[in-house]
mmCIF file of C-alpha atoms and ligand atoms in Angstrom:
data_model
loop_
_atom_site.group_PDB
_atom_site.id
_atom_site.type_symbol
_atom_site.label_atom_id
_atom_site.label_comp_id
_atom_site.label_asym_id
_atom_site.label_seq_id
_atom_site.Cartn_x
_atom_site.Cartn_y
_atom_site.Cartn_z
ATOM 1 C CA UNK A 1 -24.897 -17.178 45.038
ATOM 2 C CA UNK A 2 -21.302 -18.590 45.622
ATOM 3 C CA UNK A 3 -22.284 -20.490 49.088
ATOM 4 C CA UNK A 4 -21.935 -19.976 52.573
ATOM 5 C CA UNK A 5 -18.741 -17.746 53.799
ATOM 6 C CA UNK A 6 -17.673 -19.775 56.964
ATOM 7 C CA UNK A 7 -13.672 -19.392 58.929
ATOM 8 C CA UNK A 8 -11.981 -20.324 62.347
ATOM 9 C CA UNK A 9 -10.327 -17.240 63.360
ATOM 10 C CA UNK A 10 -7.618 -18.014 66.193
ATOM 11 C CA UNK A 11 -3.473 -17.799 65.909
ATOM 12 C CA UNK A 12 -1.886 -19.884 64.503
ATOM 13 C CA UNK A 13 -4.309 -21.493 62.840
ATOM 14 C CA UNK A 14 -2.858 -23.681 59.796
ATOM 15 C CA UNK A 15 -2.748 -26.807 61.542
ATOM 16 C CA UNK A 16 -6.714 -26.933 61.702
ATOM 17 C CA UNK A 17 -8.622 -29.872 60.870
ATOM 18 C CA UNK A 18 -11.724 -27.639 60.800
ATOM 19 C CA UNK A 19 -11.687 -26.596 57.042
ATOM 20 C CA UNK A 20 -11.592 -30.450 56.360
ATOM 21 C CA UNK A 21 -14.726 -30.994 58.529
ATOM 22 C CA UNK A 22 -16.785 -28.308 57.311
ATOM 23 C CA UNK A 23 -15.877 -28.923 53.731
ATOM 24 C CA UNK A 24 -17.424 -32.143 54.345
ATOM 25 C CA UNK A 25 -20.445 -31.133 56.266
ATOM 26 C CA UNK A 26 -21.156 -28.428 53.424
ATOM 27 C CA UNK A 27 -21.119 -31.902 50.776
ATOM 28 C CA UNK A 28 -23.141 -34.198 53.440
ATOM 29 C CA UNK A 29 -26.022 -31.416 53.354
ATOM 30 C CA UNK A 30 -25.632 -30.813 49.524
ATOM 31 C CA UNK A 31 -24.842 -26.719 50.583
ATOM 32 C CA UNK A 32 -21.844 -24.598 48.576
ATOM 33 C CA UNK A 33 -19.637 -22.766 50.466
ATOM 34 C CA UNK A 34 -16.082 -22.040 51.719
ATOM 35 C CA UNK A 35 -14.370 -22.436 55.597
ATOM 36 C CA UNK A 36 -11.507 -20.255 56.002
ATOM 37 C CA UNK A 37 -8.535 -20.329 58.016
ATOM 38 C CA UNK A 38 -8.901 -16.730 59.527
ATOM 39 C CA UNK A 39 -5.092 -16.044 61.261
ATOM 40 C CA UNK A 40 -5.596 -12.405 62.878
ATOM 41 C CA UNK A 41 -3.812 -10.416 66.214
ATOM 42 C CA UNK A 42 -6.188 -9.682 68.572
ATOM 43 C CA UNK A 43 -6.421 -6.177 68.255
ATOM 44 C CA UNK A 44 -7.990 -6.875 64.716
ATOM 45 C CA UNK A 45 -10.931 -9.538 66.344
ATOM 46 C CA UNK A 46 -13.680 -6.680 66.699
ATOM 47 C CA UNK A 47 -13.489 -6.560 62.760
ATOM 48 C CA UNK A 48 -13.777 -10.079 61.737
ATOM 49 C CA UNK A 49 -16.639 -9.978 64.786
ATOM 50 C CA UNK A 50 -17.869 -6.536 62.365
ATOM 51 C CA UNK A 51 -17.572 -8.804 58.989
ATOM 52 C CA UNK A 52 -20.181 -11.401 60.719
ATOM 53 C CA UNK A 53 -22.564 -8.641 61.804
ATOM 54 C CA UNK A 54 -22.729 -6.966 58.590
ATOM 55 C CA UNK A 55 -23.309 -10.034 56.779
ATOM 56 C CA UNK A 56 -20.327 -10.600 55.523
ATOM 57 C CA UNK A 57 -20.129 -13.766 56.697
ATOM 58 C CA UNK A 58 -22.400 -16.481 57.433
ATOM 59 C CA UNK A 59 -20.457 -18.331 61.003
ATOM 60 C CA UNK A 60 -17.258 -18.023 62.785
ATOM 61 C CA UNK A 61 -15.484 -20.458 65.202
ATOM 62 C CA UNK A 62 -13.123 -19.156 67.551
ATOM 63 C CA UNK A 63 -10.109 -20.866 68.690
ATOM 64 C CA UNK A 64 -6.537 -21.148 70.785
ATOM 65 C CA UNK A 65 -5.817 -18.194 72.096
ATOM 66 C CA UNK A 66 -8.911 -15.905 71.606
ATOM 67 C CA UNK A 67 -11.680 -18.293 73.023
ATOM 68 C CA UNK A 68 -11.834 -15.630 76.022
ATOM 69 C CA UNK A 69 -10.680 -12.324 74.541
ATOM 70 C CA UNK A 70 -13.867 -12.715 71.743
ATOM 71 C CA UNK A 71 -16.698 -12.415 74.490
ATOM 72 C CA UNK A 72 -15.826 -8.951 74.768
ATOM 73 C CA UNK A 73 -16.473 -8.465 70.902
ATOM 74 C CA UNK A 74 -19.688 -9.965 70.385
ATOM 75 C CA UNK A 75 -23.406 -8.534 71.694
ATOM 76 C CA UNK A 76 -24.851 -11.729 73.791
ATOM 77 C CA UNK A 77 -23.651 -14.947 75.447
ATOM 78 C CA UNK A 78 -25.745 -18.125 74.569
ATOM 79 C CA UNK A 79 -26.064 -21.494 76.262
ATOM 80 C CA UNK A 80 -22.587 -22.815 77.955
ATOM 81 C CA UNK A 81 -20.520 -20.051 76.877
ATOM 82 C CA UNK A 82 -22.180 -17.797 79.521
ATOM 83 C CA UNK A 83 -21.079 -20.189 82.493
ATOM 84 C CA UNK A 84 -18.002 -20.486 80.906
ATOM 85 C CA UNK A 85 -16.701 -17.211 79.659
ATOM 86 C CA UNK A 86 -15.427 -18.667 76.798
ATOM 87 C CA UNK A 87 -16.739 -18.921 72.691
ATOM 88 C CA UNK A 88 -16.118 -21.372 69.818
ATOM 89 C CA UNK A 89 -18.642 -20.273 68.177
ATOM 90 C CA UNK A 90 -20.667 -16.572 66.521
ATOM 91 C CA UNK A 91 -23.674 -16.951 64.975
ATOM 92 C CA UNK A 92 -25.429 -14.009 63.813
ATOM 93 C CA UNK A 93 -28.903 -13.105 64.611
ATOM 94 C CA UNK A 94 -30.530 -10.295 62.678
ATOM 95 C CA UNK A 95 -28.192 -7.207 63.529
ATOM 96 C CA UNK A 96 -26.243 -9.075 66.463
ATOM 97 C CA UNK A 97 -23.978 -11.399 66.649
ATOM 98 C CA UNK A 98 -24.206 -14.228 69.467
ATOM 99 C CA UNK A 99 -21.487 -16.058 71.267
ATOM 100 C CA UNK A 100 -22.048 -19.904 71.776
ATOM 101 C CA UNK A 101 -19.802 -23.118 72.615
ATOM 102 C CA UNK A 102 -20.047 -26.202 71.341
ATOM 103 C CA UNK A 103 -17.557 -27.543 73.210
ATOM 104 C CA UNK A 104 -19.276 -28.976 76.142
ATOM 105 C CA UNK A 105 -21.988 -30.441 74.219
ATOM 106 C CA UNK A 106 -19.220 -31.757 71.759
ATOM 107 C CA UNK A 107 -17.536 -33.638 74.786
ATOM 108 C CA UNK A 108 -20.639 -34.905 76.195
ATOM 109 C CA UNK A 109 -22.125 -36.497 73.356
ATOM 110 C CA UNK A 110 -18.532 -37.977 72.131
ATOM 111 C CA UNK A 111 -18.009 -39.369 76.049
ATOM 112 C CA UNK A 112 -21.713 -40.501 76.007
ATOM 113 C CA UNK A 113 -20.883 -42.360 72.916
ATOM 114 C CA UNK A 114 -18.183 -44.234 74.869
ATOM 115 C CA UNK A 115 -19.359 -44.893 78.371
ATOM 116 C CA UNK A 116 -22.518 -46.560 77.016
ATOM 117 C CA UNK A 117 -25.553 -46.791 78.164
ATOM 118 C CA UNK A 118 -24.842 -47.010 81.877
ATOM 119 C CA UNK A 119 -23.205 -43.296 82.367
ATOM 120 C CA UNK A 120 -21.652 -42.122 85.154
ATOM 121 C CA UNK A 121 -24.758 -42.291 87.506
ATOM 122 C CA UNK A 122 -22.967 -40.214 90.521
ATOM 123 C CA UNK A 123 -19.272 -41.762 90.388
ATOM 124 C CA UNK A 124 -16.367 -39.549 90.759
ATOM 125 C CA UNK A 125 -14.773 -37.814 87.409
ATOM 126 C CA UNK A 126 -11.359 -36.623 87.135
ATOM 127 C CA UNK A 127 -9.863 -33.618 84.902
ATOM 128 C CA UNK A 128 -6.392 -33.553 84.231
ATOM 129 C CA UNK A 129 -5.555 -30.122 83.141
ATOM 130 C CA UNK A 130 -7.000 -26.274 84.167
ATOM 131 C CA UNK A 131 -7.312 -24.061 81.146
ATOM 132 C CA UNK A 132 -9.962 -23.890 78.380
ATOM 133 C CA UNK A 133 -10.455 -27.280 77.479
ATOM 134 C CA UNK A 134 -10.329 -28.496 81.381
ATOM 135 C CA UNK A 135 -13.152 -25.908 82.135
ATOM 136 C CA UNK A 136 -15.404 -27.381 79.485
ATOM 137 C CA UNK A 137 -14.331 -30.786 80.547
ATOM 138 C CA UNK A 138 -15.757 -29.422 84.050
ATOM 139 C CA UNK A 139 -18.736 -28.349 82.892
ATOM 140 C CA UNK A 140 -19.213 -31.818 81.187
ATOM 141 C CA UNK A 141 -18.667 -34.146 83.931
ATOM 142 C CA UNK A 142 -21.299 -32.435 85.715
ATOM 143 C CA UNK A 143 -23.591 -32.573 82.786
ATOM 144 C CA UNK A 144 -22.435 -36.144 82.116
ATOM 145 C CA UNK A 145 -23.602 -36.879 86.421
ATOM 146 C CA UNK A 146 -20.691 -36.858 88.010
ATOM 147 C CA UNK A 147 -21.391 -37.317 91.560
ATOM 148 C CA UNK A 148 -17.987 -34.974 91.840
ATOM 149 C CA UNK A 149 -15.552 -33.854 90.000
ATOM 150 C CA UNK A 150 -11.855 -33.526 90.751
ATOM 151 C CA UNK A 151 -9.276 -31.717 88.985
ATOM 152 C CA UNK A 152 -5.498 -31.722 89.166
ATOM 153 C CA UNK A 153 -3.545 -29.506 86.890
ATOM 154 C CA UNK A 154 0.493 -29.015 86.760
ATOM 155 C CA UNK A 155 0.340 -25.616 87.780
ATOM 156 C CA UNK A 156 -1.766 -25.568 90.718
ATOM 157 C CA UNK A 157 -2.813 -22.265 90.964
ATOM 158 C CA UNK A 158 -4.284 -22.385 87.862
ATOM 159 C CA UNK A 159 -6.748 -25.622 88.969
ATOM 160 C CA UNK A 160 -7.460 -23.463 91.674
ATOM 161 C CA UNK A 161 -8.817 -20.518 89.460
ATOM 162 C CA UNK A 162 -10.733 -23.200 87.709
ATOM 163 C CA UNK A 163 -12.328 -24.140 90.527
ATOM 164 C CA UNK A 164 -13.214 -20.324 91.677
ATOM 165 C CA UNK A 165 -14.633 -19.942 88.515
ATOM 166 C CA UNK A 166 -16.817 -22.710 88.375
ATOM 167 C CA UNK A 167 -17.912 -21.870 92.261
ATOM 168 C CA UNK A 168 -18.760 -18.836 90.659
ATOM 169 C CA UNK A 169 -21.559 -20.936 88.729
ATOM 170 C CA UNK A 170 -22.659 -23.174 91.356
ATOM 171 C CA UNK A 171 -20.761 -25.973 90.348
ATOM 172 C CA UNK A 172 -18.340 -27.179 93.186
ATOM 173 C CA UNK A 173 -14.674 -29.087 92.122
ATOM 174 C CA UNK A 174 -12.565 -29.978 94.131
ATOM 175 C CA UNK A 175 -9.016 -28.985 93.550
ATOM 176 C CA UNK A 176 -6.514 -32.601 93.979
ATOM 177 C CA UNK A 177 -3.008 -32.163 94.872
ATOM 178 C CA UNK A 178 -1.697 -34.386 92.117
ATOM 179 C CA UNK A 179 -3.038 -36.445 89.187
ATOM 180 C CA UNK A 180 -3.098 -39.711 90.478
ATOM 181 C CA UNK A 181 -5.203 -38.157 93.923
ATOM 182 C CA UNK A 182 -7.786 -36.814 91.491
ATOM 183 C CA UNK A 183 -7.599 -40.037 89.379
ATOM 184 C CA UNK A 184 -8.085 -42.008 92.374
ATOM 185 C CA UNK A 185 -11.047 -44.563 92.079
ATOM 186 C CA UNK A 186 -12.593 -42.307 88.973
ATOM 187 C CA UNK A 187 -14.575 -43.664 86.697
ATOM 188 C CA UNK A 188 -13.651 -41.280 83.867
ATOM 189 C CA UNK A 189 -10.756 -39.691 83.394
ATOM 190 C CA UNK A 190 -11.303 -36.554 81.233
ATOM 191 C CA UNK A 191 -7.492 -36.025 80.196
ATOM 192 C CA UNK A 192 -7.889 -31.954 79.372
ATOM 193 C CA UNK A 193 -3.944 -30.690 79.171
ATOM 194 C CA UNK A 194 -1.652 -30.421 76.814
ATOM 195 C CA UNK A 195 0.645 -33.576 77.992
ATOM 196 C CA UNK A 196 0.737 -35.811 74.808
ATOM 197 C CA UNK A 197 -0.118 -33.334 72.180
ATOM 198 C CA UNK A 198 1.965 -34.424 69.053
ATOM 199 C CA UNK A 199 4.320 -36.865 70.953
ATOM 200 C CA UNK A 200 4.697 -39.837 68.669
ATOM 201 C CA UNK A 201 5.989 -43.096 70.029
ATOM 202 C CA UNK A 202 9.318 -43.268 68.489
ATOM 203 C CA UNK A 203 10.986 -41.992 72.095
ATOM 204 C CA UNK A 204 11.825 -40.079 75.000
ATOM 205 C CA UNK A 205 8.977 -37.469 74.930
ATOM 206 C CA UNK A 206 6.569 -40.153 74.606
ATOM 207 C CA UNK A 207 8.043 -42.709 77.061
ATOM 208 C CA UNK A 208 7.986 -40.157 79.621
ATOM 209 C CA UNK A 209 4.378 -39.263 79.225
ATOM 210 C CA UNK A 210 3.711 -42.402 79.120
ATOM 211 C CA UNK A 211 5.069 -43.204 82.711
ATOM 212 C CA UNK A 212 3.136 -40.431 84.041
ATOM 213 C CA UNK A 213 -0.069 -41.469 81.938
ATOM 214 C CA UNK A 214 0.140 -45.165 83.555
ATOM 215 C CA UNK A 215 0.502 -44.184 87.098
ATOM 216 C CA UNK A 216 -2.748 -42.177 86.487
ATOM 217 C CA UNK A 217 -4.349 -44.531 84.838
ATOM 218 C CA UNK A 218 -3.524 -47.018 87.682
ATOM 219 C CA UNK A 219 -5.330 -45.221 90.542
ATOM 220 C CA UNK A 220 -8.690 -44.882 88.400
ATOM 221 C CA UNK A 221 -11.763 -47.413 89.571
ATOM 222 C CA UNK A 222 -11.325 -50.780 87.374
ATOM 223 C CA UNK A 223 -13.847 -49.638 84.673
ATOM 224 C CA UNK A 224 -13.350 -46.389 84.033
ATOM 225 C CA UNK A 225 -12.962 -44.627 80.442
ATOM 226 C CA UNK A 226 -10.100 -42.336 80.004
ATOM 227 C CA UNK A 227 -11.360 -39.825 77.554
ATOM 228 C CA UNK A 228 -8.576 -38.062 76.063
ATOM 229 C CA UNK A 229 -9.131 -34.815 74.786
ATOM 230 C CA UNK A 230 -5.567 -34.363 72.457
ATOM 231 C CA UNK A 231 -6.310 -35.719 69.173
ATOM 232 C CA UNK A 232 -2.851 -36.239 67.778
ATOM 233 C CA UNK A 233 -1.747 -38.419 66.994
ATOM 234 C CA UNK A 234 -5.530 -40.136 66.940
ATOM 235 C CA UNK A 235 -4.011 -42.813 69.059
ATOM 236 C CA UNK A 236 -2.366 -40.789 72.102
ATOM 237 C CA UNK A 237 -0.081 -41.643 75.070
ATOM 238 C CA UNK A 238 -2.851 -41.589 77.363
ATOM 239 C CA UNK A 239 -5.589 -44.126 75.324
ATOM 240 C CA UNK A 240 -1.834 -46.012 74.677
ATOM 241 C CA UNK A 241 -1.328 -46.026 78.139
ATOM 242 C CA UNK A 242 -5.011 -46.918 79.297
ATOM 243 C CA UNK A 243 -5.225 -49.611 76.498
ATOM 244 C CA UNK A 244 -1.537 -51.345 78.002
ATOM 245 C CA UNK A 245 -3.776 -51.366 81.270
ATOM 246 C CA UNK A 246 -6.499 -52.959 80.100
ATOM 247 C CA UNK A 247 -8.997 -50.336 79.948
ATOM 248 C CA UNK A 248 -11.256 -48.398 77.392
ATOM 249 C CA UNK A 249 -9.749 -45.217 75.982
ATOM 250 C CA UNK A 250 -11.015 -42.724 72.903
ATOM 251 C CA UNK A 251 -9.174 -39.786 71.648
ATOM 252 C CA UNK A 252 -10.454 -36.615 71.036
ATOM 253 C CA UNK A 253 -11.023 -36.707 67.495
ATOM 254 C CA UNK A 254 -14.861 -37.402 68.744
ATOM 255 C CA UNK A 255 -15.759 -34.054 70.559
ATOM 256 C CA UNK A 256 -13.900 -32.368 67.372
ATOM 257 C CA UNK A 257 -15.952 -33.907 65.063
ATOM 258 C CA UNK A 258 -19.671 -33.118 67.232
ATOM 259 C CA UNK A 259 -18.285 -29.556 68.253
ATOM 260 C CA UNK A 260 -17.887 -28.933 64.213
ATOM 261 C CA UNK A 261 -21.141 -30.416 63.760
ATOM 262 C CA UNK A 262 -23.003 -28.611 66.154
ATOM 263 C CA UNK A 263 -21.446 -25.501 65.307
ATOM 264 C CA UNK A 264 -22.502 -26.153 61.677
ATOM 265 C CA UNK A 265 -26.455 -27.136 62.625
ATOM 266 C CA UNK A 266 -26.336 -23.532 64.545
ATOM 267 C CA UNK A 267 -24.923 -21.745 61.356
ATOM 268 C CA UNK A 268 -27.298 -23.683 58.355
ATOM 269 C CA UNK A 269 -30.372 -25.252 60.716
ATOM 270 C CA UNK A 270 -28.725 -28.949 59.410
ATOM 271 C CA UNK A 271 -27.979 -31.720 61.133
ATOM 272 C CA UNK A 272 -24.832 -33.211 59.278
ATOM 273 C CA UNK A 273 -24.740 -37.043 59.552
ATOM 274 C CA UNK A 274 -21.187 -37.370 61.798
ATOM 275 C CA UNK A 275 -19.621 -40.383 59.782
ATOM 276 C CA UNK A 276 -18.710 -38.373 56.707
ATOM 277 C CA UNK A 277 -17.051 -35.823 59.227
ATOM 278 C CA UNK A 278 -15.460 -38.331 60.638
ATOM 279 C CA UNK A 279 -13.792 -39.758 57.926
ATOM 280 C CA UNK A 280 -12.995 -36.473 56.424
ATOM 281 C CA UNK A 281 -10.737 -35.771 60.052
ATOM 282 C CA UNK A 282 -8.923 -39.245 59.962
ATOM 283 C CA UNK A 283 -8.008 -39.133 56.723
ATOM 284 C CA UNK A 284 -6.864 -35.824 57.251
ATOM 285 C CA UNK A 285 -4.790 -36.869 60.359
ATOM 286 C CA UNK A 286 -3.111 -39.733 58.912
ATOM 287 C CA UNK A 287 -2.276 -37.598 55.856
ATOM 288 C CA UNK A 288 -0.216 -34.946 57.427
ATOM 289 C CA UNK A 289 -0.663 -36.062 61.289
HETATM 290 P P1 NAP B 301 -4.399 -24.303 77.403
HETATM 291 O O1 NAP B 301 -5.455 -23.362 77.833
HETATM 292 O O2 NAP B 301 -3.128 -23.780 76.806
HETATM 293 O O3 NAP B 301 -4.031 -25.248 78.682
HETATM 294 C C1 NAP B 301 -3.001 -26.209 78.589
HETATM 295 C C2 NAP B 301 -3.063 -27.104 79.806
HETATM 296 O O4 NAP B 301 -2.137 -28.185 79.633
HETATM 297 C C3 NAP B 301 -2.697 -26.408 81.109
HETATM 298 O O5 NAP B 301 -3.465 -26.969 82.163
HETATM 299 C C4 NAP B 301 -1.206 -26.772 81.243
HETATM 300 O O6 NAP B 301 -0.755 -26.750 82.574
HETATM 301 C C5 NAP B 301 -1.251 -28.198 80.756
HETATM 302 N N1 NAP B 301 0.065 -28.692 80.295
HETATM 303 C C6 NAP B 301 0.778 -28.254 79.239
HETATM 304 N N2 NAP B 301 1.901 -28.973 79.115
HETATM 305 C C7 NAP B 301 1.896 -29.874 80.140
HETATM 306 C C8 NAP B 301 2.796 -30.883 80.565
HETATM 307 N N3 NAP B 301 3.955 -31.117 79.918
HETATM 308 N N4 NAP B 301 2.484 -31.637 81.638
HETATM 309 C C9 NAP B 301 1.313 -31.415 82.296
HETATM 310 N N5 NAP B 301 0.428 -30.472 81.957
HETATM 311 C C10 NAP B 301 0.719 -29.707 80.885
HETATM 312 O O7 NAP B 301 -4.952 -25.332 76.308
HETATM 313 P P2 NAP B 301 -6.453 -25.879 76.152
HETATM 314 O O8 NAP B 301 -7.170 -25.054 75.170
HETATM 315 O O9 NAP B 301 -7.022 -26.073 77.494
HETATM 316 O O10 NAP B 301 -6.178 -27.293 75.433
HETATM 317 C C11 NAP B 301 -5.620 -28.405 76.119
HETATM 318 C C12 NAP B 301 -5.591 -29.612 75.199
HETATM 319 O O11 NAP B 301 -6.931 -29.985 74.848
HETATM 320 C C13 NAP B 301 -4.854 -29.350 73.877
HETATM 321 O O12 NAP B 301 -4.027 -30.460 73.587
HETATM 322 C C14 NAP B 301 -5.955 -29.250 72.851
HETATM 323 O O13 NAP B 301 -5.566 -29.744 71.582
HETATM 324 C C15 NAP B 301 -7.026 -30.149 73.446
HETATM 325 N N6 NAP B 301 -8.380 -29.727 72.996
HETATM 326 C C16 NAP B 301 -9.115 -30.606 72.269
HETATM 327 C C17 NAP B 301 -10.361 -30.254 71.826
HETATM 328 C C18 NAP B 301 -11.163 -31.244 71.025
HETATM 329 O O14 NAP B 301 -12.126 -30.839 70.336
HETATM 330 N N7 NAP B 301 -10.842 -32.509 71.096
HETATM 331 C C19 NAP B 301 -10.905 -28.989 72.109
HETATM 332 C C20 NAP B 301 -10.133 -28.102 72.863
HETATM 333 C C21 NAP B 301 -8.851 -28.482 73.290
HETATM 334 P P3 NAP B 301 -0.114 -25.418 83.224
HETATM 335 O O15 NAP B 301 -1.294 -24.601 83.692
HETATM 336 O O16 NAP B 301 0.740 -25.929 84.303
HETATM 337 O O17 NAP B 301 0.653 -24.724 82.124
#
């Protein structure tokens, strides 16, 4: 048997750190096997969806921009990706293939990790951003007991559809009219857009994000975490920007790393230990950034 026949499908999808991760979950749990980078249009998803069912495959994630468009391709909803409408995830069951995210539980356990013991214990949470990620950042807060949860996005219209669609679950957010409203007196700041996203500090992109990552950072409550979701660089504007303020930040790399690894426990029935993951994705990062 030549292993387990795993692959992200999304567009474009060369810049994954996935295939790094997997590759070293597959060694952690002593299994053979191969991750993929699976670049398709969307007219050709049903097939790859096909490939999984007829056991041509063994697991799928799903990312940027199909995380939606997939639901329609695959024969249940499981777990979070029902409230949210939204996959990372197919794992096949017998003839059918089901439609999970790990997302959420991925951002929970990494924000867990860095809030501590004490958690949120009904304190306001703020998301910054209103597509995918911000909607599983929604669903988080609540899970992590956010007492409520604000979100601000640049486009407004969009925060407001985020909203609607969480109403639509029985989950209420309330929609701020900037970033530093819905940041005011937080105590975590679940940073969910794209502001950031491969800005290095060597000028004006990343001065200017900066400036609009302090003032945020400024109205939260004096302890909060800002939990930033961008990954790279591993050290972003908004954990630079938090940590120039005195307060504890995290990147994203974390709810990468226990998204994979949930992803892979659903596909194999393992648990990977997270460290080797880990260290896998950093060096990865600081290879080619
Ligand atoms: P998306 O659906 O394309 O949404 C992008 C969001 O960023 C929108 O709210 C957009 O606002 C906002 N945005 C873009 N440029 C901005 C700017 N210059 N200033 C302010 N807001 C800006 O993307 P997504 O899937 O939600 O992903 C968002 C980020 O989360 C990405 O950086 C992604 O890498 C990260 N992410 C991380 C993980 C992880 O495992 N750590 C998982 C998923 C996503 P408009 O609506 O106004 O355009």
């Amino acid at each position: 048997m030549s292993g387990l026949r795993l692959g992200l499908v999304g567009h474009p999808v060369g810049h994954s750190l996935s295939p790094v991760i997997h590759h070293a979950a597959l060694e952690a749990c002593g299994l053979t096997g191969q991750y993929a980078l699976i670049d398709r249009e969307e007219h050709e998803l049903a097939e790859v969806v096909a490939s999984l069912r007829r056991g041509e495959r063994d697991g799928l994630n799903v990312t940027i921009p199909y995380k939606i468009a997939i639901t329609r391709c695959v024969d249940a909803l499981a777990g979070a990706a029902t409230d949210l409408g939204a996959v990372n995830t197919l794992v096949r069951d017998g003839e059918r293939v089901i439609g999970h995210n790990t997302d959420v539980a991925g951002l929970v356990h990494a924000v867990r990790e860095a809030l501590g013991a004490g958690g949120l214990d009904g304190a306001p949470a703020a998301i910054i951003g209103a597509g995918g990620a911000a909607r599983a950042a929604a669903l988080a807060a609540f899970e992590l007991g956010a007492g409520e949860v604000r979100v601000a996005n640049r486009t407004s219209a969009r925060a407001v559809q985020l909203a609607g669609a969480l109403a639509a679950t029985g989950r209420q957010v309330i929609v701020a009219p900037s970033f530093t409203a819905a940041a005011s007196g937080a105590r975590l700041l679940l940073q969910a857009s794209s502001l950031g996203m491969s800005v290095v500090p060597d000028g004006g992109a990343w001065d200017a994000a900066h400036e609009t990552a302090a003032r945020v950072v400024d109205a939260l409550a004096p302890e909060a975490l800002v939990f930033d979701l961008v990954y790279r660089p591993e050290r972003t504007v908004w954990c630079a920007a938090a940590e120039a303020a005195g307060r504890p930040a995290v990147s994203g790399l974390g709810m990468l790393v226990h998204q994979a690894a949930d992803a892979f426990a659903l596909w194999t029935g393992q648990e990977p230990p997270r460290e080797p993951l880990f260290a896998a994705a950093r060096r990865a990062l600081a290879e080619h950034g």
